[in-house]
Amino acid sequence: MTNSSITPTVHAAGVSIQGLRKSYGSNEVLKGIDLVVKPGEVVCLIGPSGSGKSTLLRCVNLLEQPNAGTIHVGGFESTDPDVDIDLMRRKVGMVFQQFNLFPHLDVLRNCTVAQTKVLKRSQPEADAVAQRNLERVGLGHLSDRFPDQLSGGQQQRVAIARALSMDPELMLFDEPTSALDPETVGDVLAVMRNLAKAGMTMLVVTHEMGFAREVADRVVFMDGGVVVEEGPAAKVVGAPQEARTQEFLRRVLDPTHIDIVED
């Protein structure tokens, strides 16, 4: 894949989370999370399945309603009952595990629907913005294809271009490579690296430890609904201090490792 150059910019929307709690019935998934993502910062959330990472991400965009705590995104307190959710969400782009593209629309139209309906852009303007962002992710030449004509990695890059076409100040990524074949993961990660270099504020749930170590300004390890350890990527991934972090990384980095207990 050939990446187009991206002019560095400064993105304003940071995230501030205080005392965030989320339960499903008697199951408390988030148990008082405090987290700050500064404007222009890339923060990766890592941890085992069920640790609350994706729920935290979805609370930031109010796809899940928190039970307690406050979340500020840019100039909005998203947990304020009177917040304009639609206006707040215009600042936030989200990329999911599954691509969620409209199968009956070609790539270009997938990237223009929200622009025309939400931002009220004219179709020619929306087309130009979409085409520019498709070029950014290396897919400008496939704008007339339909989703089922694309590989999984290409579909995910279209999903990123679609999110970028809304001019977000914050990008949320929820395991964006987990549904991809191994040979297509690198193309998606390359796009994310370029976004980070351009100064995009990013909160990323990922199991790609190499990406976290290379790109993240900070890594946050979650387990059991709490933040166990956080700090610079090189420290958390390369030299974790907490036993739970060490065990998780040993299993992730060496999947064949088996603990042998001697009698």
PDB file of N, CA, C and O in Angstrom, residues 15-90:
ATOM      1  N   VAL A  15      -9.866  14.130  26.108  1.00  0.00           N
ATOM      2  CA  VAL A  15     -10.870  13.390  26.877  1.00  0.00           C
ATOM      3  C   VAL A  15     -10.464  13.418  28.345  1.00  0.00           C
ATOM      4  O   VAL A  15      -9.300  13.195  28.683  1.00  0.00           O
ATOM      5  N   SER A  16     -11.421  13.688  29.214  1.00  0.00           N
ATOM      6  CA  SER A  16     -11.198  13.630  30.648  1.00  0.00           C
ATOM      7  C   SER A  16     -12.307  12.792  31.276  1.00  0.00           C
ATOM      8  O   SER A  16     -13.494  13.116  31.136  1.00  0.00           O
ATOM      9  N   ILE A  17     -11.915  11.708  31.925  1.00  0.00           N
ATOM     10  CA  ILE A  17     -12.868  10.769  32.534  1.00  0.00           C
ATOM     11  C   ILE A  17     -12.597  10.715  34.028  1.00  0.00           C
ATOM     12  O   ILE A  17     -11.451  10.526  34.449  1.00  0.00           O
ATOM     13  N   GLN A  18     -13.653  10.879  34.819  1.00  0.00           N
ATOM     14  CA  GLN A  18     -13.503  10.839  36.271  1.00  0.00           C
ATOM     15  C   GLN A  18     -14.579   9.955  36.885  1.00  0.00           C
ATOM     16  O   GLN A  18     -15.776  10.149  36.645  1.00  0.00           O
ATOM     17  N   GLY A  19     -14.132   8.973  37.662  1.00  0.00           N
ATOM     18  CA  GLY A  19     -15.049   8.141  38.434  1.00  0.00           C
ATOM     19  C   GLY A  19     -16.069   7.382  37.608  1.00  0.00           C
ATOM     20  O   GLY A  19     -17.196   7.149  38.069  1.00  0.00           O
ATOM     21  N   LEU A  20     -15.684   6.942  36.411  1.00  0.00           N
ATOM     22  CA  LEU A  20     -16.636   6.309  35.495  1.00  0.00           C
ATOM     23  C   LEU A  20     -17.005   4.905  35.959  1.00  0.00           C
ATOM     24  O   LEU A  20     -16.133   4.065  36.178  1.00  0.00           O
ATOM     25  N   ARG A  21     -18.308   4.684  36.083  1.00  0.00           N
ATOM     26  CA  ARG A  21     -18.825   3.369  36.449  1.00  0.00           C
ATOM     27  C   ARG A  21     -19.913   2.956  35.461  1.00  0.00           C
ATOM     28  O   ARG A  21     -20.713   3.781  35.019  1.00  0.00           O
ATOM     29  N   LYS A  22     -19.903   1.661  35.120  1.00  0.00           N
ATOM     30  CA  LYS A  22     -20.915   1.119  34.227  1.00  0.00           C
ATOM     31  C   LYS A  22     -21.236  -0.301  34.644  1.00  0.00           C
ATOM     32  O   LYS A  22     -20.340  -1.140  34.806  1.00  0.00           O
ATOM     33  N   SER A  23     -22.531  -0.570  34.832  1.00  0.00           N
ATOM     34  CA  SER A  23     -22.991  -1.904  35.229  1.00  0.00           C
ATOM     35  C   SER A  23     -24.048  -2.388  34.257  1.00  0.00           C
ATOM     36  O   SER A  23     -24.795  -1.596  33.673  1.00  0.00           O
ATOM     37  N   TYR A  24     -24.095  -3.700  34.114  1.00  0.00           N
ATOM     38  CA  TYR A  24     -25.189  -4.369  33.414  1.00  0.00           C
ATOM     39  C   TYR A  24     -25.852  -5.277  34.441  1.00  0.00           C
ATOM     40  O   TYR A  24     -25.341  -6.349  34.743  1.00  0.00           O
ATOM     41  N   GLY A  25     -26.958  -4.811  34.993  1.00  0.00           N
ATOM     42  CA  GLY A  25     -27.557  -5.551  36.096  1.00  0.00           C
ATOM     43  C   GLY A  25     -26.619  -5.555  37.287  1.00  0.00           C
ATOM     44  O   GLY A  25     -26.126  -4.511  37.719  1.00  0.00           O
ATOM     45  N   SER A  26     -26.331  -6.742  37.802  1.00  0.00           N
ATOM     46  CA  SER A  26     -25.426  -6.862  38.951  1.00  0.00           C
ATOM     47  C   SER A  26     -23.959  -6.940  38.547  1.00  0.00           C
ATOM     48  O   SER A  26     -23.074  -6.986  39.410  1.00  0.00           O
ATOM     49  N   ASN A  27     -23.683  -6.949  37.232  1.00  0.00           N
ATOM     50  CA  ASN A  27     -22.309  -7.060  36.741  1.00  0.00           C
ATOM     51  C   ASN A  27     -21.715  -5.670  36.543  1.00  0.00           C
ATOM     52  O   ASN A  27     -22.066  -4.958  35.596  1.00  0.00           O
ATOM     53  N   GLU A  28     -20.809  -5.272  37.432  1.00  0.00           N
ATOM     54  CA  GLU A  28     -20.164  -3.967  37.313  1.00  0.00           C
ATOM     55  C   GLU A  28     -18.934  -4.115  36.426  1.00  0.00           C
ATOM     56  O   GLU A  28     -17.944  -4.743  36.813  1.00  0.00           O
ATOM     57  N   VAL A  29     -19.008  -3.522  35.232  1.00  0.00           N
ATOM     58  CA  VAL A  29     -17.962  -3.678  34.227  1.00  0.00           C
ATOM     59  C   VAL A  29     -16.864  -2.633  34.391  1.00  0.00           C
ATOM     60  O   VAL A  29     -15.683  -2.930  34.211  1.00  0.00           O
ATOM     61  N   LEU A  30     -17.245  -1.415  34.733  1.00  0.00           N
ATOM     62  CA  LEU A  30     -16.292  -0.341  34.993  1.00  0.00           C
ATOM     63  C   LEU A  30     -16.463   0.115  36.435  1.00  0.00           C
ATOM     64  O   LEU A  30     -17.567   0.445  36.859  1.00  0.00           O
ATOM     65  N   LYS A  31     -15.359   0.160  37.178  1.00  0.00           N
ATOM     66  CA  LYS A  31     -15.433   0.344  38.629  1.00  0.00           C
ATOM     67  C   LYS A  31     -14.693   1.597  39.082  1.00  0.00           C
ATOM     68  O   LYS A  31     -13.824   1.551  39.938  1.00  0.00           O
ATOM     69  N   GLY A  32     -15.042   2.722  38.461  1.00  0.00           N
ATOM     70  CA  GLY A  32     -14.447   3.977  38.879  1.00  0.00           C
ATOM     71  C   GLY A  32     -13.192   4.324  38.107  1.00  0.00           C
ATOM     72  O   GLY A  32     -12.111   4.455  38.683  1.00  0.00           O
ATOM     73  N   ILE A  33     -13.326   4.507  36.797  1.00  0.00           N
ATOM     74  CA  ILE A  33     -12.185   4.770  35.915  1.00  0.00           C
ATOM     75  C   ILE A  33     -11.862   6.269  35.893  1.00  0.00           C
ATOM     76  O   ILE A  33     -12.752   7.106  35.705  1.00  0.00           O
ATOM     77  N   ASP A  34     -10.600   6.596  36.081  1.00  0.00           N
ATOM     78  CA  ASP A  34     -10.082   7.948  35.886  1.00  0.00           C
ATOM     79  C   ASP A  34      -9.051   7.891  34.757  1.00  0.00           C
ATOM     80  O   ASP A  34      -8.111   7.101  34.819  1.00  0.00           O
ATOM     81  N   LEU A  35      -9.245   8.720  33.743  1.00  0.00           N
ATOM     82  CA  LEU A  35      -8.342   8.689  32.591  1.00  0.00           C
ATOM     83  C   LEU A  35      -8.380  10.032  31.877  1.00  0.00           C
ATOM     84  O   LEU A  35      -9.461  10.608  31.704  1.00  0.00           O
ATOM     85  N   VAL A  36      -7.217  10.508  31.462  1.00  0.00           N
ATOM     86  CA  VAL A  36      -7.127  11.741  30.681  1.00  0.00           C
ATOM     87  C   VAL A  36      -6.357  11.446  29.393  1.00  0.00           C
ATOM     88  O   VAL A  36      -5.312  10.794  29.422  1.00  0.00           O
ATOM     89  N   VAL A  37      -6.906  11.909  28.274  1.00  0.00           N
ATOM     90  CA  VAL A  37      -6.213  11.862  26.991  1.00  0.00           C
ATOM     91  C   VAL A  37      -6.046  13.304  26.538  1.00  0.00           C
ATOM     92  O   VAL A  37      -7.035  14.003  26.295  1.00  0.00           O
ATOM     93  N   LYS A  38      -4.818  13.759  26.448  1.00  0.00           N
ATOM     94  CA  LYS A  38      -4.554  15.143  26.080  1.00  0.00           C
ATOM     95  C   LYS A  38      -4.742  15.344  24.578  1.00  0.00           C
ATOM     96  O   LYS A  38      -4.587  14.396  23.796  1.00  0.00           O
ATOM     97  N   PRO A  39      -5.061  16.559  24.164  1.00  0.00           N
ATOM     98  CA  PRO A  39      -5.157  16.832  22.723  1.00  0.00           C
ATOM     99  C   PRO A  39      -3.872  16.445  22.001  1.00  0.00           C
ATOM    100  O   PRO A  39      -2.765  16.769  22.446  1.00  0.00           O
ATOM    101  N   GLY A  40      -4.016  15.712  20.899  1.00  0.00           N
ATOM    102  CA  GLY A  40      -2.872  15.273  20.117  1.00  0.00           C
ATOM    103  C   GLY A  40      -2.197  14.024  20.637  1.00  0.00           C
ATOM    104  O   GLY A  40      -1.234  13.542  20.030  1.00  0.00           O
ATOM    105  N   GLU A  41      -2.709  13.455  21.717  1.00  0.00           N
ATOM    106  CA  GLU A  41      -2.093  12.281  22.329  1.00  0.00           C
ATOM    107  C   GLU A  41      -2.720  10.999  21.789  1.00  0.00           C
ATOM    108  O   GLU A  41      -3.896  10.962  21.439  1.00  0.00           O
ATOM    109  N   VAL A  42      -1.914   9.941  21.725  1.00  0.00           N
ATOM    110  CA  VAL A  42      -2.398   8.610  21.359  1.00  0.00           C
ATOM    111  C   VAL A  42      -2.287   7.724  22.595  1.00  0.00           C
ATOM    112  O   VAL A  42      -1.194   7.527  23.133  1.00  0.00           O
ATOM    113  N   VAL A  43      -3.424   7.220  23.053  1.00  0.00           N
ATOM    114  CA  VAL A  43      -3.470   6.350  24.231  1.00  0.00           C
ATOM    115  C   VAL A  43      -4.051   5.009  23.816  1.00  0.00           C
ATOM    116  O   VAL A  43      -5.133   4.948  23.209  1.00  0.00           O
ATOM    117  N   CYS A  44      -3.332   3.929  24.111  1.00  0.00           N
ATOM    118  CA  CYS A  44      -3.801   2.582  23.805  1.00  0.00           C
ATOM    119  C   CYS A  44      -4.287   1.899  25.080  1.00  0.00           C
ATOM    120  O   CYS A  44      -3.603   1.928  26.112  1.00  0.00           O
ATOM    121  N   LEU A  45      -5.464   1.305  25.005  1.00  0.00           N
ATOM    122  CA  LEU A  45      -6.017   0.507  26.090  1.00  0.00           C
ATOM    123  C   LEU A  45      -5.753  -0.956  25.791  1.00  0.00           C
ATOM    124  O   LEU A  45      -6.139  -1.459  24.728  1.00  0.00           O
ATOM    125  N   ILE A  46      -5.100  -1.643  26.711  1.00  0.00           N
ATOM    126  CA  ILE A  46      -4.836  -3.065  26.546  1.00  0.00           C
ATOM    127  C   ILE A  46      -5.369  -3.807  27.766  1.00  0.00           C
ATOM    128  O   ILE A  46      -5.616  -3.208  28.814  1.00  0.00           O
ATOM    129  N   GLY A  47      -5.535  -5.117  27.628  1.00  0.00           N
ATOM    130  CA  GLY A  47      -6.007  -5.921  28.736  1.00  0.00           C
ATOM    131  C   GLY A  47      -6.780  -7.125  28.234  1.00  0.00           C
ATOM    132  O   GLY A  47      -7.125  -7.215  27.052  1.00  0.00           O
ATOM    133  N   PRO A  48      -7.075  -8.063  29.112  1.00  0.00           N
ATOM    134  CA  PRO A  48      -7.778  -9.280  28.700  1.00  0.00           C
ATOM    135  C   PRO A  48      -9.221  -9.006  28.316  1.00  0.00           C
ATOM    136  O   PRO A  48      -9.782  -7.951  28.642  1.00  0.00           O
ATOM    137  N   SER A  49      -9.827  -9.952  27.618  1.00  0.00           N
ATOM    138  CA  SER A  49     -11.248  -9.845  27.280  1.00  0.00           C
ATOM    139  C   SER A  49     -12.063  -9.725  28.561  1.00  0.00           C
ATOM    140  O   SER A  49     -11.785 -10.393  29.560  1.00  0.00           O
ATOM    141  N   GLY A  50     -13.060  -8.840  28.518  1.00  0.00           N
ATOM    142  CA  GLY A  50     -13.910  -8.653  29.683  1.00  0.00           C
ATOM    143  C   GLY A  50     -13.381  -7.670  30.692  1.00  0.00           C
ATOM    144  O   GLY A  50     -13.984  -7.489  31.762  1.00  0.00           O
ATOM    145  N   SER A  51     -12.290  -6.996  30.359  1.00  0.00           N
ATOM    146  CA  SER A  51     -11.700  -6.057  31.321  1.00  0.00           C
ATOM    147  C   SER A  51     -12.386  -4.699  31.324  1.00  0.00           C
ATOM    148  O   SER A  51     -12.131  -3.881  32.202  1.00  0.00           O
ATOM    149  N   GLY A  52     -13.237  -4.436  30.328  1.00  0.00           N
ATOM    150  CA  GLY A  52     -13.983  -3.181  30.285  1.00  0.00           C
ATOM    151  C   GLY A  52     -13.479  -2.180  29.265  1.00  0.00           C
ATOM    152  O   GLY A  52     -13.992  -1.058  29.185  1.00  0.00           O
ATOM    153  N   LYS A  53     -12.498  -2.563  28.452  1.00  0.00           N
ATOM    154  CA  LYS A  53     -11.888  -1.621  27.506  1.00  0.00           C
ATOM    155  C   LYS A  53     -12.907  -1.085  26.496  1.00  0.00           C
ATOM    156  O   LYS A  53     -13.023   0.128  26.318  1.00  0.00           O
ATOM    157  N   SER A  54     -13.611  -1.979  25.827  1.00  0.00           N
ATOM    158  CA  SER A  54     -14.563  -1.544  24.804  1.00  0.00           C
ATOM    159  C   SER A  54     -15.737  -0.796  25.421  1.00  0.00           C
ATOM    160  O   SER A  54     -16.252   0.164  24.829  1.00  0.00           O
ATOM    161  N   THR A  55     -16.158  -1.210  26.596  1.00  0.00           N
ATOM    162  CA  THR A  55     -17.240  -0.496  27.277  1.00  0.00           C
ATOM    163  C   THR A  55     -16.819   0.927  27.591  1.00  0.00           C
ATOM    164  O   THR A  55     -17.597   1.875  27.420  1.00  0.00           O
ATOM    165  N   LEU A  56     -15.585   1.101  28.046  1.00  0.00           N
ATOM    166  CA  LEU A  56     -15.062   2.442  28.305  1.00  0.00           C
ATOM    167  C   LEU A  56     -15.104   3.284  27.043  1.00  0.00           C
ATOM    168  O   LEU A  56     -15.558   4.442  27.057  1.00  0.00           O
ATOM    169  N   LEU A  57     -14.658   2.715  25.939  1.00  0.00           N
ATOM    170  CA  LEU A  57     -14.636   3.448  24.673  1.00  0.00           C
ATOM    171  C   LEU A  57     -16.051   3.857  24.263  1.00  0.00           C
ATOM    172  O   LEU A  57     -16.282   4.993  23.844  1.00  0.00           O
ATOM    173  N   ARG A  58     -16.990   2.957  24.417  1.00  0.00           N
ATOM    174  CA  ARG A  58     -18.371   3.225  24.009  1.00  0.00           C
ATOM    175  C   ARG A  58     -19.036   4.249  24.921  1.00  0.00           C
ATOM    176  O   ARG A  58     -19.932   4.980  24.487  1.00  0.00           O
ATOM    177  N   CYS A  59     -18.599   4.318  26.175  1.00  0.00           N
ATOM    178  CA  CYS A  59     -19.125   5.346  27.075  1.00  0.00           C
ATOM    179  C   CYS A  59     -18.673   6.739  26.651  1.00  0.00           C
ATOM    180  O   CYS A  59     -19.417   7.711  26.815  1.00  0.00           O
ATOM    181  N   VAL A  60     -17.455   6.842  26.122  1.00  0.00           N
ATOM    182  CA  VAL A  60     -16.946   8.148  25.698  1.00  0.00           C
ATOM    183  C   VAL A  60     -17.854   8.760  24.644  1.00  0.00           C
ATOM    184  O   VAL A  60     -18.125   9.962  24.651  1.00  0.00           O
ATOM    185  N   ASN A  61     -18.367   7.922  23.747  1.00  0.00           N
ATOM    186  CA  ASN A  61     -19.233   8.398  22.668  1.00  0.00           C
ATOM    187  C   ASN A  61     -20.714   8.231  22.993  1.00  0.00           C
ATOM    188  O   ASN A  61     -21.561   8.402  22.131  1.00  0.00           O
ATOM    189  N   LEU A  62     -20.999   7.850  24.236  1.00  0.00           N
ATOM    190  CA  LEU A  62     -22.367   7.648  24.723  1.00  0.00           C
ATOM    191  C   LEU A  62     -23.130   6.588  23.949  1.00  0.00           C
ATOM    192  O   LEU A  62     -24.361   6.616  23.897  1.00  0.00           O
ATOM    193  N   LEU A  63     -22.405   5.650  23.357  1.00  0.00           N
ATOM    194  CA  LEU A  63     -23.078   4.462  22.836  1.00  0.00           C
ATOM    195  C   LEU A  63     -23.514   3.578  23.991  1.00  0.00           C
ATOM    196  O   LEU A  63     -24.394   2.732  23.840  1.00  0.00           O
ATOM    197  N   GLU A  64     -22.863   3.742  25.131  1.00  0.00           N
ATOM    198  CA  GLU A  64     -23.302   3.149  26.394  1.00  0.00           C
ATOM    199  C   GLU A  64     -23.473   4.287  27.394  1.00  0.00           C
ATOM    200  O   GLU A  64     -22.639   5.200  27.452  1.00  0.00           O
ATOM    201  N   GLN A  65     -24.538   4.235  28.176  1.00  0.00           N
ATOM    202  CA  GLN A  65     -24.781   5.271  29.162  1.00  0.00           C
ATOM    203  C   GLN A  65     -24.112   4.899  30.484  1.00  0.00           C
ATOM    204  O   GLN A  65     -24.439   3.865  31.071  1.00  0.00           O
ATOM    205  N   PRO A  66     -23.183   5.725  30.972  1.00  0.00           N
ATOM    206  CA  PRO A  66     -22.557   5.434  32.255  1.00  0.00           C
ATOM    207  C   PRO A  66     -23.564   5.478  33.393  1.00  0.00           C
ATOM    208  O   PRO A  66     -24.577   6.187  33.320  1.00  0.00           O
ATOM    209  N   ASN A  67     -23.288   4.737  34.465  1.00  0.00           N
ATOM    210  CA  ASN A  67     -24.113   4.780  35.667  1.00  0.00           C
ATOM    211  C   ASN A  67     -23.658   5.873  36.623  1.00  0.00           C
ATOM    212  O   ASN A  67     -24.448   6.363  37.437  1.00  0.00           O
ATOM    213  N   ALA A  68     -22.383   6.230  36.555  1.00  0.00           N
ATOM    214  CA  ALA A  68     -21.842   7.272  37.428  1.00  0.00           C
ATOM    215  C   ALA A  68     -20.556   7.799  36.814  1.00  0.00           C
ATOM    216  O   ALA A  68     -19.937   7.156  35.963  1.00  0.00           O
ATOM    217  N   GLY A  69     -20.150   8.989  37.261  1.00  0.00           N
ATOM    218  CA  GLY A  69     -18.921   9.595  36.780  1.00  0.00           C
ATOM    219  C   GLY A  69     -19.182  10.654  35.731  1.00  0.00           C
ATOM    220  O   GLY A  69     -20.326  10.874  35.304  1.00  0.00           O
ATOM    221  N   THR A  70     -18.117  11.326  35.330  1.00  0.00           N
ATOM    222  CA  THR A  70     -18.220  12.387  34.331  1.00  0.00           C
ATOM    223  C   THR A  70     -17.223  12.147  33.203  1.00  0.00           C
ATOM    224  O   THR A  70     -16.141  11.601  33.424  1.00  0.00           O
ATOM    225  N   ILE A  71     -17.622  12.538  32.001  1.00  0.00           N
ATOM    226  CA  ILE A  71     -16.757  12.458  30.818  1.00  0.00           C
ATOM    227  C   ILE A  71     -16.813  13.798  30.108  1.00  0.00           C
ATOM    228  O   ILE A  71     -17.901  14.305  29.804  1.00  0.00           O
ATOM    229  N   HIS A  72     -15.658  14.390  29.860  1.00  0.00           N
ATOM    230  CA  HIS A  72     -15.555  15.601  29.062  1.00  0.00           C
ATOM    231  C   HIS A  72     -14.850  15.267  27.753  1.00  0.00           C
ATOM    232  O   HIS A  72     -13.799  14.629  27.759  1.00  0.00           O
ATOM    233  N   VAL A  73     -15.439  15.670  26.646  1.00  0.00           N
ATOM    234  CA  VAL A  73     -14.848  15.509  25.319  1.00  0.00           C
ATOM    235  C   VAL A  73     -14.788  16.884  24.681  1.00  0.00           C
ATOM    236  O   VAL A  73     -15.829  17.492  24.398  1.00  0.00           O
ATOM    237  N   GLY A  74     -13.563  17.394  24.490  1.00  0.00           N
ATOM    238  CA  GLY A  74     -13.447  18.752  23.985  1.00  0.00           C
ATOM    239  C   GLY A  74     -14.116  19.708  24.958  1.00  0.00           C
ATOM    240  O   GLY A  74     -13.875  19.678  26.153  1.00  0.00           O
ATOM    241  N   GLY A  75     -14.997  20.531  24.449  1.00  0.00           N
ATOM    242  CA  GLY A  75     -15.705  21.488  25.301  1.00  0.00           C
ATOM    243  C   GLY A  75     -17.019  20.979  25.838  1.00  0.00           C
ATOM    244  O   GLY A  75     -17.800  21.754  26.412  1.00  0.00           O
ATOM    245  N   PHE A  76     -17.295  19.683  25.684  1.00  0.00           N
ATOM    246  CA  PHE A  76     -18.580  19.128  26.099  1.00  0.00           C
ATOM    247  C   PHE A  76     -18.411  18.241  27.327  1.00  0.00           C
ATOM    248  O   PHE A  76     -17.445  17.472  27.424  1.00  0.00           O
ATOM    249  N   GLU A  77     -19.357  18.324  28.251  1.00  0.00           N
ATOM    250  CA  GLU A  77     -19.488  17.283  29.266  1.00  0.00           C
ATOM    251  C   GLU A  77     -20.533  16.308  28.744  1.00  0.00           C
ATOM    252  O   GLU A  77     -21.735  16.548  28.827  1.00  0.00           O
ATOM    253  N   SER A  78     -20.055  15.215  28.178  1.00  0.00           N
ATOM    254  CA  SER A  78     -20.976  14.306  27.490  1.00  0.00           C
ATOM    255  C   SER A  78     -21.928  13.610  28.450  1.00  0.00           C
ATOM    256  O   SER A  78     -22.974  13.102  28.030  1.00  0.00           O
ATOM    257  N   THR A  79     -21.581  13.563  29.747  1.00  0.00           N
ATOM    258  CA  THR A  79     -22.456  12.922  30.734  1.00  0.00           C
ATOM    259  C   THR A  79     -23.483  13.896  31.312  1.00  0.00           C
ATOM    260  O   THR A  79     -24.300  13.500  32.141  1.00  0.00           O
ATOM    261  N   ASP A  80     -23.465  15.149  30.884  1.00  0.00           N
ATOM    262  CA  ASP A  80     -24.480  16.116  31.296  1.00  0.00           C
ATOM    263  C   ASP A  80     -25.801  15.731  30.631  1.00  0.00           C
ATOM    264  O   ASP A  80     -25.857  15.566  29.411  1.00  0.00           O
ATOM    265  N   PRO A  81     -26.882  15.566  31.410  1.00  0.00           N
ATOM    266  CA  PRO A  81     -28.168  15.179  30.806  1.00  0.00           C
ATOM    267  C   PRO A  81     -28.647  16.137  29.720  1.00  0.00           C
ATOM    268  O   PRO A  81     -29.431  15.743  28.852  1.00  0.00           O
ATOM    269  N   ASP A  82     -28.172  17.387  29.752  1.00  0.00           N
ATOM    270  CA  ASP A  82     -28.626  18.375  28.778  1.00  0.00           C
ATOM    271  C   ASP A  82     -27.676  18.535  27.591  1.00  0.00           C
ATOM    272  O   ASP A  82     -27.863  19.434  26.767  1.00  0.00           O
ATOM    273  N   VAL A  83     -26.662  17.685  27.503  1.00  0.00           N
ATOM    274  CA  VAL A  83     -25.695  17.829  26.427  1.00  0.00           C
ATOM    275  C   VAL A  83     -26.360  17.561  25.075  1.00  0.00           C
ATOM    276  O   VAL A  83     -27.281  16.739  24.963  1.00  0.00           O
ATOM    277  N   ASP A  84     -25.919  18.284  24.058  1.00  0.00           N
ATOM    278  CA  ASP A  84     -26.364  18.033  22.690  1.00  0.00           C
ATOM    279  C   ASP A  84     -25.516  16.876  22.153  1.00  0.00           C
ATOM    280  O   ASP A  84     -24.391  17.084  21.695  1.00  0.00           O
ATOM    281  N   ILE A  85     -26.068  15.663  22.228  1.00  0.00           N
ATOM    282  CA  ILE A  85     -25.291  14.466  21.878  1.00  0.00           C
ATOM    283  C   ILE A  85     -24.848  14.503  20.422  1.00  0.00           C
ATOM    284  O   ILE A  85     -23.700  14.172  20.102  1.00  0.00           O
ATOM    285  N   ASP A  86     -25.731  14.910  19.539  1.00  0.00           N
ATOM    286  CA  ASP A  86     -25.388  14.932  18.113  1.00  0.00           C
ATOM    287  C   ASP A  86     -24.236  15.900  17.848  1.00  0.00           C
ATOM    288  O   ASP A  86     -23.326  15.591  17.072  1.00  0.00           O
ATOM    289  N   LEU A  87     -24.267  17.070  18.504  1.00  0.00           N
ATOM    290  CA  LEU A  87     -23.204  18.042  18.304  1.00  0.00           C
ATOM    291  C   LEU A  87     -21.889  17.526  18.875  1.00  0.00           C
ATOM    292  O   LEU A  87     -20.823  17.684  18.262  1.00  0.00           O
ATOM    293  N   MET A  88     -21.958  16.879  20.048  1.00  0.00           N
ATOM    294  CA  MET A  88     -20.755  16.313  20.653  1.00  0.00           C
ATOM    295  C   MET A  88     -20.161  15.232  19.768  1.00  0.00           C
ATOM    296  O   MET A  88     -18.948  15.171  19.569  1.00  0.00           O
ATOM    297  N   ARG A  89     -21.016  14.382  19.210  1.00  0.00           N
ATOM    298  CA  ARG A  89     -20.520  13.268  18.399  1.00  0.00           C
ATOM    299  C   ARG A  89     -19.878  13.721  17.102  1.00  0.00           C
ATOM    300  O   ARG A  89     -19.134  12.959  16.485  1.00  0.00           O
ATOM    301  N   ARG A  90     -20.165  14.941  16.667  1.00  0.00           N
ATOM    302  CA  ARG A  90     -19.513  15.442  15.457  1.00  0.00           C
ATOM    303  C   ARG A  90     -18.008  15.586  15.670  1.00  0.00           C
ATOM    304  O   ARG A  90     -17.246  15.600  14.702  1.00  0.00           O
TER     305      ARG A  90
END
